[in-house]
Short mmCIF file of C-alpha atoms in Angstrom, two decimals:
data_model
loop_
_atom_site.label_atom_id
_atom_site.label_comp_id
_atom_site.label_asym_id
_atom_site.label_seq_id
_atom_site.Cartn_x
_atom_site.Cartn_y
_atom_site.Cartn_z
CA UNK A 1420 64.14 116.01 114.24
CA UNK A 1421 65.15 113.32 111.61
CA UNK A 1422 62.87 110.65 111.41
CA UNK A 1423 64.63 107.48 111.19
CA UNK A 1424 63.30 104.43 108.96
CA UNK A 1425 64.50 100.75 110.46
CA UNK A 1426 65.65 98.92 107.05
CA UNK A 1427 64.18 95.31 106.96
CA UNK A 1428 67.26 93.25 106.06
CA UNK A 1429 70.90 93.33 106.15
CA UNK A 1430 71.05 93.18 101.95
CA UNK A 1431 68.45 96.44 102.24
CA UNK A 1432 71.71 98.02 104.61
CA UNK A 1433 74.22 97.19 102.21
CA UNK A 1434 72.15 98.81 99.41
CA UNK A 1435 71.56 102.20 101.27
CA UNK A 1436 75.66 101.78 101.78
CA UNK A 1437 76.51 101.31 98.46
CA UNK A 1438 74.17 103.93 97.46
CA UNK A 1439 76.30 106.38 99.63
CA UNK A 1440 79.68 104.98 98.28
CA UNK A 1441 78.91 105.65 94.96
CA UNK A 1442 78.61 109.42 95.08
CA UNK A 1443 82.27 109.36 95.75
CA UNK A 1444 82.88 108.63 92.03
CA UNK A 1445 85.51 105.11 92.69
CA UNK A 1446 84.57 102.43 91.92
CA UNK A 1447 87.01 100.84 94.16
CA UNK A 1448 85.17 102.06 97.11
CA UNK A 1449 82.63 99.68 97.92
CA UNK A 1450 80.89 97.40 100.99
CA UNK A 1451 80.83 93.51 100.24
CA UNK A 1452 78.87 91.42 101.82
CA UNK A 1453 80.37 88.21 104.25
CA UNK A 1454 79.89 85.85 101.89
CA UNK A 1455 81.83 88.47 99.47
CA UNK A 1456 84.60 89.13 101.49
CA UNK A 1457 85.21 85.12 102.41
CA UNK A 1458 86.03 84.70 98.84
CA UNK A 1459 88.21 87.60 98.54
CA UNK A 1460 90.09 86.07 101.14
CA UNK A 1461 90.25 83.04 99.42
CA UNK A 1462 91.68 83.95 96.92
CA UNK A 1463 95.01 85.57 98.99
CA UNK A 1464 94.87 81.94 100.59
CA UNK A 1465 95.49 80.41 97.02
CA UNK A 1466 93.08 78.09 96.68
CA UNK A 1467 89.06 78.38 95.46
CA UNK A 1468 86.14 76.59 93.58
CA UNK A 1469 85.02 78.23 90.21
CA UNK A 1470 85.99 78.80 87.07
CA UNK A 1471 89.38 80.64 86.71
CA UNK A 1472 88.68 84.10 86.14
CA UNK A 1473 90.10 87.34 87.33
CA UNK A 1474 87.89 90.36 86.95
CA UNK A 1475 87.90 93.87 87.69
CA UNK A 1476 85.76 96.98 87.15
CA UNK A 1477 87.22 98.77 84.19
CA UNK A 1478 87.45 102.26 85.71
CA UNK A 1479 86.51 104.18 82.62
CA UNK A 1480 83.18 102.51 81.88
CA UNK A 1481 82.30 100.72 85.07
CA UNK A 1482 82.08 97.84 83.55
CA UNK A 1483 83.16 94.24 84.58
CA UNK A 1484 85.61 93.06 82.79
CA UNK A 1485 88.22 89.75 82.57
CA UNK A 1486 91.83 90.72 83.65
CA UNK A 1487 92.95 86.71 83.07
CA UNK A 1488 92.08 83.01 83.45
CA UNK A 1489 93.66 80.78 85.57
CA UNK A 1490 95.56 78.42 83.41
CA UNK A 1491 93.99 75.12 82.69
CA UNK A 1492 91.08 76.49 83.91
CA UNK A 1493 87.26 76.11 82.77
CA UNK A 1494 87.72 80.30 81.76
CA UNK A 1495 90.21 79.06 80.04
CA UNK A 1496 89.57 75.96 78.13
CA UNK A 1497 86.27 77.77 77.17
CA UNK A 1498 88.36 80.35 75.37
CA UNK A 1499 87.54 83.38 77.65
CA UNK A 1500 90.39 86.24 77.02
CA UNK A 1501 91.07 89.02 78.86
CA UNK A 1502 89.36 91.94 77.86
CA UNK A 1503 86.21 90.38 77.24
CA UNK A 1504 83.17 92.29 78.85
CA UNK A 1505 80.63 90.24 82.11
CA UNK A 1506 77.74 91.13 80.73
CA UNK A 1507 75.63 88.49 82.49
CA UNK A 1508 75.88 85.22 85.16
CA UNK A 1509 73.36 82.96 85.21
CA UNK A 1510 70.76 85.15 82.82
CA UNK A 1511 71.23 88.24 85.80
CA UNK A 1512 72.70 91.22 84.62
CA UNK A 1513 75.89 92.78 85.94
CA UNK A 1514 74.83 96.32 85.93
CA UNK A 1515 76.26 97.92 88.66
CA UNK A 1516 77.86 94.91 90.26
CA UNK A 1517 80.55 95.15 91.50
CA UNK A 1518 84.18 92.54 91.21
CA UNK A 1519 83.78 90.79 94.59
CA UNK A 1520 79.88 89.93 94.09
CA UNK A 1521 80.43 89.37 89.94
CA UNK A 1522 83.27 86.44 91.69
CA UNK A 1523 80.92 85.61 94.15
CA UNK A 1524 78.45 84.45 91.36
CA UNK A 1525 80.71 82.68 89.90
CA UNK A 1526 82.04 80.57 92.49
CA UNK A 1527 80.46 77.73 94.06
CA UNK A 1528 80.60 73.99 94.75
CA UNK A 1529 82.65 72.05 92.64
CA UNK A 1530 80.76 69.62 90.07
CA UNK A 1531 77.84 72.39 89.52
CA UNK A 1532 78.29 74.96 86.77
CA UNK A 1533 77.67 78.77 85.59
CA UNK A 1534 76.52 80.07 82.57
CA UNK A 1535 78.07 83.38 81.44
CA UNK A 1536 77.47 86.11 78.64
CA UNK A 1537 80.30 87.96 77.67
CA UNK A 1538 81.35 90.71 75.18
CA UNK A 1539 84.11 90.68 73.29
CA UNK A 1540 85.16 93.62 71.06
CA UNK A 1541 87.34 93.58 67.56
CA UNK A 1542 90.53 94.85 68.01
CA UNK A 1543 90.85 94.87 63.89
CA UNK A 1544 87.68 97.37 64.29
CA UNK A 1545 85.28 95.13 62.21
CA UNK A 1546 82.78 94.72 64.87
CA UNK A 1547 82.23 92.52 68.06
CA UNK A 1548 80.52 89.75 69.12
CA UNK A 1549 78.63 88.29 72.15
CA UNK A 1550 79.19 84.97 73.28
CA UNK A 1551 77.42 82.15 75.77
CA UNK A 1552 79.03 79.64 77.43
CA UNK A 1553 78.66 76.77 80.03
CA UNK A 1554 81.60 76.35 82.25
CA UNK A 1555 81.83 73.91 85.24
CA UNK A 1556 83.31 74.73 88.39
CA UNK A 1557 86.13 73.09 89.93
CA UNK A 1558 88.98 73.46 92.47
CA UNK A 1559 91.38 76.02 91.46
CA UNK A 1560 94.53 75.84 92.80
CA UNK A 1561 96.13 79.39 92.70
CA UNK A 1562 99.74 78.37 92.56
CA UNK A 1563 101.32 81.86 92.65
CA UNK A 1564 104.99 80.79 90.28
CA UNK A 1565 105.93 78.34 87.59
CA UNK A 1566 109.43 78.31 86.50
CA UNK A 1567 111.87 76.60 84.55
CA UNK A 1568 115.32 76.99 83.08
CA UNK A 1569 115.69 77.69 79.62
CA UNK A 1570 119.24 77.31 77.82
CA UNK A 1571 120.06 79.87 75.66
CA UNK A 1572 122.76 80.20 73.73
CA UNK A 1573 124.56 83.81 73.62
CA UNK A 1574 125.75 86.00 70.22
CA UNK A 1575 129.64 84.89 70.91
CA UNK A 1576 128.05 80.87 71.06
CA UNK A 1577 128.35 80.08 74.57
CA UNK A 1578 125.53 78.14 76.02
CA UNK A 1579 124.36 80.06 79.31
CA UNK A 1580 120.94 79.21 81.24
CA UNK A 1581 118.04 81.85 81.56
CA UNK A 1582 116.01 81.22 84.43
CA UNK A 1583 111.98 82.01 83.61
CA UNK A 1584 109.54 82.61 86.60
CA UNK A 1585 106.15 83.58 85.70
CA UNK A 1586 104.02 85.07 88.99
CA UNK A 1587 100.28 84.87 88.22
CA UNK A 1588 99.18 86.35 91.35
CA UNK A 1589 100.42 87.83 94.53
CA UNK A 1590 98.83 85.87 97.24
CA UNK A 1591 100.33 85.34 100.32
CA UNK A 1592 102.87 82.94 99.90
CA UNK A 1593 104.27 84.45 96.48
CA UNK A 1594 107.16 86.36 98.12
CA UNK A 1595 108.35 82.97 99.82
CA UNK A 1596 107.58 80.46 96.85
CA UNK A 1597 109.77 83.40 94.68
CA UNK A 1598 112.66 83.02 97.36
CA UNK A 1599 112.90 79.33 96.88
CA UNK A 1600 112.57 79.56 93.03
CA UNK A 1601 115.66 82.09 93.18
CA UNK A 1602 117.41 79.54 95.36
CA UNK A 1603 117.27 76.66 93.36
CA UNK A 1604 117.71 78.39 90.30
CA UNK A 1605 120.97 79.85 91.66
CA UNK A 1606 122.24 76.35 92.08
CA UNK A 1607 121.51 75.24 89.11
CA UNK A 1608 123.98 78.11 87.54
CA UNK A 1609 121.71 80.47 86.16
CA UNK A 1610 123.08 83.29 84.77
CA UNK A 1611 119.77 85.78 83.87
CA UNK A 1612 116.41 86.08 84.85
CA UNK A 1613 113.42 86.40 82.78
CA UNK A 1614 110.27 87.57 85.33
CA UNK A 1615 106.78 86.99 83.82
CA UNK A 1616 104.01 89.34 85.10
CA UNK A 1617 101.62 89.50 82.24
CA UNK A 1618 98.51 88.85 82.98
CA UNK A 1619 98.76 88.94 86.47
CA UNK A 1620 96.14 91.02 88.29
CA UNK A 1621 97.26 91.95 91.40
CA UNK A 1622 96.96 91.10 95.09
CA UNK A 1623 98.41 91.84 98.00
CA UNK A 1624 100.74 95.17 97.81
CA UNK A 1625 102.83 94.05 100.88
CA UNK A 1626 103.86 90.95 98.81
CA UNK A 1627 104.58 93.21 95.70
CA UNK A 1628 107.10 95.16 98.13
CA UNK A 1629 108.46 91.80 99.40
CA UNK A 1630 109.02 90.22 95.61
CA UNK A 1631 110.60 93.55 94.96
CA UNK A 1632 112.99 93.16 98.08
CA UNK A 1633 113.94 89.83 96.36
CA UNK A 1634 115.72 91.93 93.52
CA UNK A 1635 116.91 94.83 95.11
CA UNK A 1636 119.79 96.16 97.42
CA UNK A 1637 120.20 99.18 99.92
CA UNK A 1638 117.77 101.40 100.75
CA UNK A 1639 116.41 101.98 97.42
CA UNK A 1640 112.62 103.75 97.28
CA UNK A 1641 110.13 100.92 96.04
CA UNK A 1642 107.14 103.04 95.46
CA UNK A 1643 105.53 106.19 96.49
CA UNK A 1644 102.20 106.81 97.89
CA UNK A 1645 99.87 109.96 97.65
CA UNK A 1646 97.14 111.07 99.67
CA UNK A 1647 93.59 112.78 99.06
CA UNK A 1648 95.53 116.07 100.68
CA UNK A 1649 98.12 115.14 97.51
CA UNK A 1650 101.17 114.69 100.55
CA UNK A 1651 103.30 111.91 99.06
CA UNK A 1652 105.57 109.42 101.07
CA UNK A 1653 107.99 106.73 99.59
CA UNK A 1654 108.07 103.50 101.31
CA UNK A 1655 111.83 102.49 100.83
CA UNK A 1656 114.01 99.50 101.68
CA UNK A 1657 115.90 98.99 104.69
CA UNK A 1658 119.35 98.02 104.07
CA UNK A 1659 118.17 95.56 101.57
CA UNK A 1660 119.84 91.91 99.84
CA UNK A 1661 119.26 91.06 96.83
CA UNK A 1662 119.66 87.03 96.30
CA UNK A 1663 120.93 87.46 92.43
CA UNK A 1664 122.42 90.50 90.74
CA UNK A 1665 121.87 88.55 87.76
CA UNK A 1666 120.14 90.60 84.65
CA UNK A 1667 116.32 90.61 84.61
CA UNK A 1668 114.11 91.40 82.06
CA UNK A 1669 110.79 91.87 83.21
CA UNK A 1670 107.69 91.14 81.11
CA UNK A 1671 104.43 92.78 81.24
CA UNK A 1672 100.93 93.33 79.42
CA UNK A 1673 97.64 95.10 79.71
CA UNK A 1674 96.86 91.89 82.10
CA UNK A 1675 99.59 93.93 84.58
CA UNK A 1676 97.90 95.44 87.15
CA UNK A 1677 98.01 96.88 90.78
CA UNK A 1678 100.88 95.01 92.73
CA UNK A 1679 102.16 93.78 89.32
CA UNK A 1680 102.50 97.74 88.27
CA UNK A 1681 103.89 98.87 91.63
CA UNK A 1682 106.27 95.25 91.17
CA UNK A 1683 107.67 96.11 87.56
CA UNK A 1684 107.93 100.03 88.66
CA UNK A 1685 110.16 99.44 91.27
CA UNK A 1686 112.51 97.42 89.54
CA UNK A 1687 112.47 99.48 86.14
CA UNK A 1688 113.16 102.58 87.61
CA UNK A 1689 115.53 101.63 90.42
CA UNK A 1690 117.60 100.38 87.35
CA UNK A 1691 117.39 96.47 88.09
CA UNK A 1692 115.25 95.38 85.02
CA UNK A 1693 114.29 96.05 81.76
CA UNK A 1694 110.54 96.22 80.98
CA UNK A 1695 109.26 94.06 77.53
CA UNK A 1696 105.46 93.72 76.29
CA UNK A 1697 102.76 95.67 76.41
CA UNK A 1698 101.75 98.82 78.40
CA UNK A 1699 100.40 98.10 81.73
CA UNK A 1700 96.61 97.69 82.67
CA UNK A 1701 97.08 101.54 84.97
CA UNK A 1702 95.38 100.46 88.51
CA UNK A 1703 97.06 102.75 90.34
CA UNK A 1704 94.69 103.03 93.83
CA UNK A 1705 95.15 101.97 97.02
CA UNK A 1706 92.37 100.74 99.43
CA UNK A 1707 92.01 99.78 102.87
CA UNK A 1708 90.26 96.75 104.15
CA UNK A 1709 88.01 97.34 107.60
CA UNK A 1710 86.37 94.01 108.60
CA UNK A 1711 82.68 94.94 110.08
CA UNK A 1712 81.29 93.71 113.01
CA UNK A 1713 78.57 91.10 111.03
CA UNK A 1714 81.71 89.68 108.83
CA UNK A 1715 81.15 92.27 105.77
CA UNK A 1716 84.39 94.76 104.59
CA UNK A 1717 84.40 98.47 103.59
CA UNK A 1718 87.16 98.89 101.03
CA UNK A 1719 88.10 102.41 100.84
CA UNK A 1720 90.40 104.53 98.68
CA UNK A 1721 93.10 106.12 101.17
CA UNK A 1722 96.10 106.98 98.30
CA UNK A 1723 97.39 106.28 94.79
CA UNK A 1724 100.54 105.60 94.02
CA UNK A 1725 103.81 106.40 91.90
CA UNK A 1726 106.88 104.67 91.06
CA UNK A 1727 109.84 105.59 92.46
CA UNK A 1728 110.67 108.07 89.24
CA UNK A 1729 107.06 109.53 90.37
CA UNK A 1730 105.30 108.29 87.73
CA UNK A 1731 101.38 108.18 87.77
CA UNK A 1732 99.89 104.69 87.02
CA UNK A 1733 96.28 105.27 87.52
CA UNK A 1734 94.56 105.53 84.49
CA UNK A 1735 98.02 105.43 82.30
CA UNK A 1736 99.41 102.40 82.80
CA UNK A 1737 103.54 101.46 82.45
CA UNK A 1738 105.10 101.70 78.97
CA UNK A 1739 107.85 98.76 78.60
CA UNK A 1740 110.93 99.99 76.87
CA UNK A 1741 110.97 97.38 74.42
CA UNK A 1742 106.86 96.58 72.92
CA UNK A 1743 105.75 93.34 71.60
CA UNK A 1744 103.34 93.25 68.70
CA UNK A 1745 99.77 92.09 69.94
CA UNK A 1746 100.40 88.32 67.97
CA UNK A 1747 103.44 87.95 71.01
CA UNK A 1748 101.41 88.84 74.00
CA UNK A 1749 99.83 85.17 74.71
CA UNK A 1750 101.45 83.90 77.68
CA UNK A 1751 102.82 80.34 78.31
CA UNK A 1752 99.52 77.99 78.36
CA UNK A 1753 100.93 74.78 79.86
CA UNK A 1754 102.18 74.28 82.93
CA UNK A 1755 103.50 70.86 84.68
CA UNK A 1756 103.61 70.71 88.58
CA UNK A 1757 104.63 74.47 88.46
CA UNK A 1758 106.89 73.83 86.00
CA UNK A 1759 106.86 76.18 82.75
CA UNK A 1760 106.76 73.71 79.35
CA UNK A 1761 110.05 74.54 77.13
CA UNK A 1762 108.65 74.00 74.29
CA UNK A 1763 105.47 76.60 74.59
CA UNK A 1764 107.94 78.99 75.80
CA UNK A 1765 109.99 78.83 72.76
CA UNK A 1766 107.16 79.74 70.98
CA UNK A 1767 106.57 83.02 72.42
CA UNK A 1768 108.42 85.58 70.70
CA UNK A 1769 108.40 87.73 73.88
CA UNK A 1770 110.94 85.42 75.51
CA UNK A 1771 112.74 85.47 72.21
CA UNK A 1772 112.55 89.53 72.79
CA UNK A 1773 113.69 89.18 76.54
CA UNK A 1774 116.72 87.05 75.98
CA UNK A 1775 118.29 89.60 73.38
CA UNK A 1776 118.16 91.94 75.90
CA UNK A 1777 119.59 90.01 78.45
CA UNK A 1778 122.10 89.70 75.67
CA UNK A 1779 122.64 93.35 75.43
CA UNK A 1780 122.93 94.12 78.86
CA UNK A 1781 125.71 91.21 79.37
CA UNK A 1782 127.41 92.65 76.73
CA UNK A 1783 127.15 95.94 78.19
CA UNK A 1784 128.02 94.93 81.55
CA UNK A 1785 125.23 96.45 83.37
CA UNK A 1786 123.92 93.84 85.91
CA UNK A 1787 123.23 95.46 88.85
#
């Protein structure tokens, strides 16, 4: 007979759970708490109060680290990058914390603040450097796409417009806010299409799919999906419409992950885009969601996935056909009522990259 031991509080449950969870070795299988999984909603809603920052569990080391700050944002005006290591919030350390609670922390009433202690290794492999700051919450407004037209002006000295769409997130009402971009873009007589995914973390994988639908035609395979028994099943378009057949050149950097993999993927190998920047962040697992009966989640690992040339991404990441040199990999920092500034853009000699090879492939012909 096994004696059973009544545990004394619902945070004492959630231990023994996560306890349990992590002898399966993923870090992406966890429990969050109510109070956890409210703000993960939140953030597919778009909106939130905090300080900007997208984390994630490196899978390697386990530890917490920043994917990207929201533009504008307290992360960012404080000069938080991606890469840098949580190491505390609030003088607690993040040992064995996971995303959702490390956000959790973070978040709270606007007006109030956070203090956090972060990590931030050399890249030139003279050292690192730990660093303290202050930041003050506020309301973050999760606007899922900025855009503007930039005119370019071709090798044979026409001038043609490039339409530039950067995604920072797939919440729930990217797909739509993409259609409408597309739209008006089209009648302002674009003629290419420069898609900006770097640094975008992820989100919903059913929006992924539907920004990929956006692009595509027929019943092309979007991405594959693998089991634990290693039986693999391609989810694939229905008679599909694209709403341009314009070229796209899609950028990405180690910021790229999840949906944003599974996003650029599908359009690379289907033959729609070109990939430019850096090689992809590799979060390549898939998780179901099951809502508990006291308002916690269980997030659970059911598949990875491949791209539809079978590719793995877990781990490895997406290698862009054309790199950019790290000094090129800074996105676009201003923004105007979802509106990407000109000027910064001009700046960044990715764009510079991605318009030569819209040049190429008009030359070529090869719009698809």
């Amino acid at each position: 007979m096994v004696e059973m031991f009544p545990l004394k509080s619902a945070d004492a449950a959630y231990g023994k759970i996560r306890g349990m969870l992590s002898t399966l070795g993923d870090p992406f299988t966890r429990i969050i708490s109510p109070k956890e999984y409210q703000s993960f909603r939140i953030g597919s809603d778009g909106n939130l109060q905090g300080v900007g920052l997208f984390i994630t569990v490196e899978p390697k080391t386990g530890h917490l680290v920043v994917l990207s700050c929201v533009e504008g944002s307290p992360a960012a005006r404080a000069g938080i990058h991606d890469g840098d290591e949580l190491i505390e919030i609030n003088g607690q350390r993040l040992d064995g914390v996971d995303s959702e609670a490390a956000a959790q922390r973070l978040r709270g009433q606007a007006g109030t603040s956070v203090t956090v202690k972060l990590h931030r290794g050399n890249g030139s492999g003279s050292g690192s450097s730990i660093k303290e700051v202050k930041l003050p919450r506020e309301l973050i407004r999760l606007s899922p796409i900025s855009s503007t037209v930039i005119p370019h002006r071709t090798p044979d000295g026409r001038l043609t417009k490039t339409g530039y769409v950067k995604l920072s997130t797939f919440s729930q009402t990217a797909a739509t806010e993409m259609k409408n971009t597309i739209h008006e873009m089209e009648n302002l007589g674009v003629q290419s299409y420069i898609l900006d995914l770097r640094n975008n973390p992820g989100g919903l994988v059913k929006v992924g799919l539907d920004v990929a639908k956006i692009w595509l035609d027929g019943n092309e395979t979007l991405v594959n999906t693998v089991d634990r028994d290693g039986h693999m099943s391609p989810i694939n378009m229905a008679n599909g419409h694209a709403l341009t057949h314009d070229p796209l050149v899609v950028l990405v950097n180690e910021g790229s992950a999840s949906a944003s993999e599974i996003l650029a993927g599908a359009l690379h190998d289907n033959g729609r885009a070109i990939l430019v920047g850096h090689k992809t962040f590799g979060k390549g697992k898939i998780q179901s969601i099951t809502e508990l009966h006291d308002g916690s989640a269980l997030f659970v690992t059911v598949a990875k996935y491949l791209s539809p040339a079978l590719h793995d991404i877990d781990q490895v990441g997406i290698t862009p056909d054309v790199q950019c040199t790290t000094e090129m990999l800074n996105s676009p920092k201003e923004t105007l009522k979802g509106k990407s500034s000109v000027s910064s853009l001009e700046a960044d000699s990715c764009i510079m990259v991605a318009e030569h090879e819209l040049d190429i492939q008009e030359s070529k012909g090869t719009a698809s």
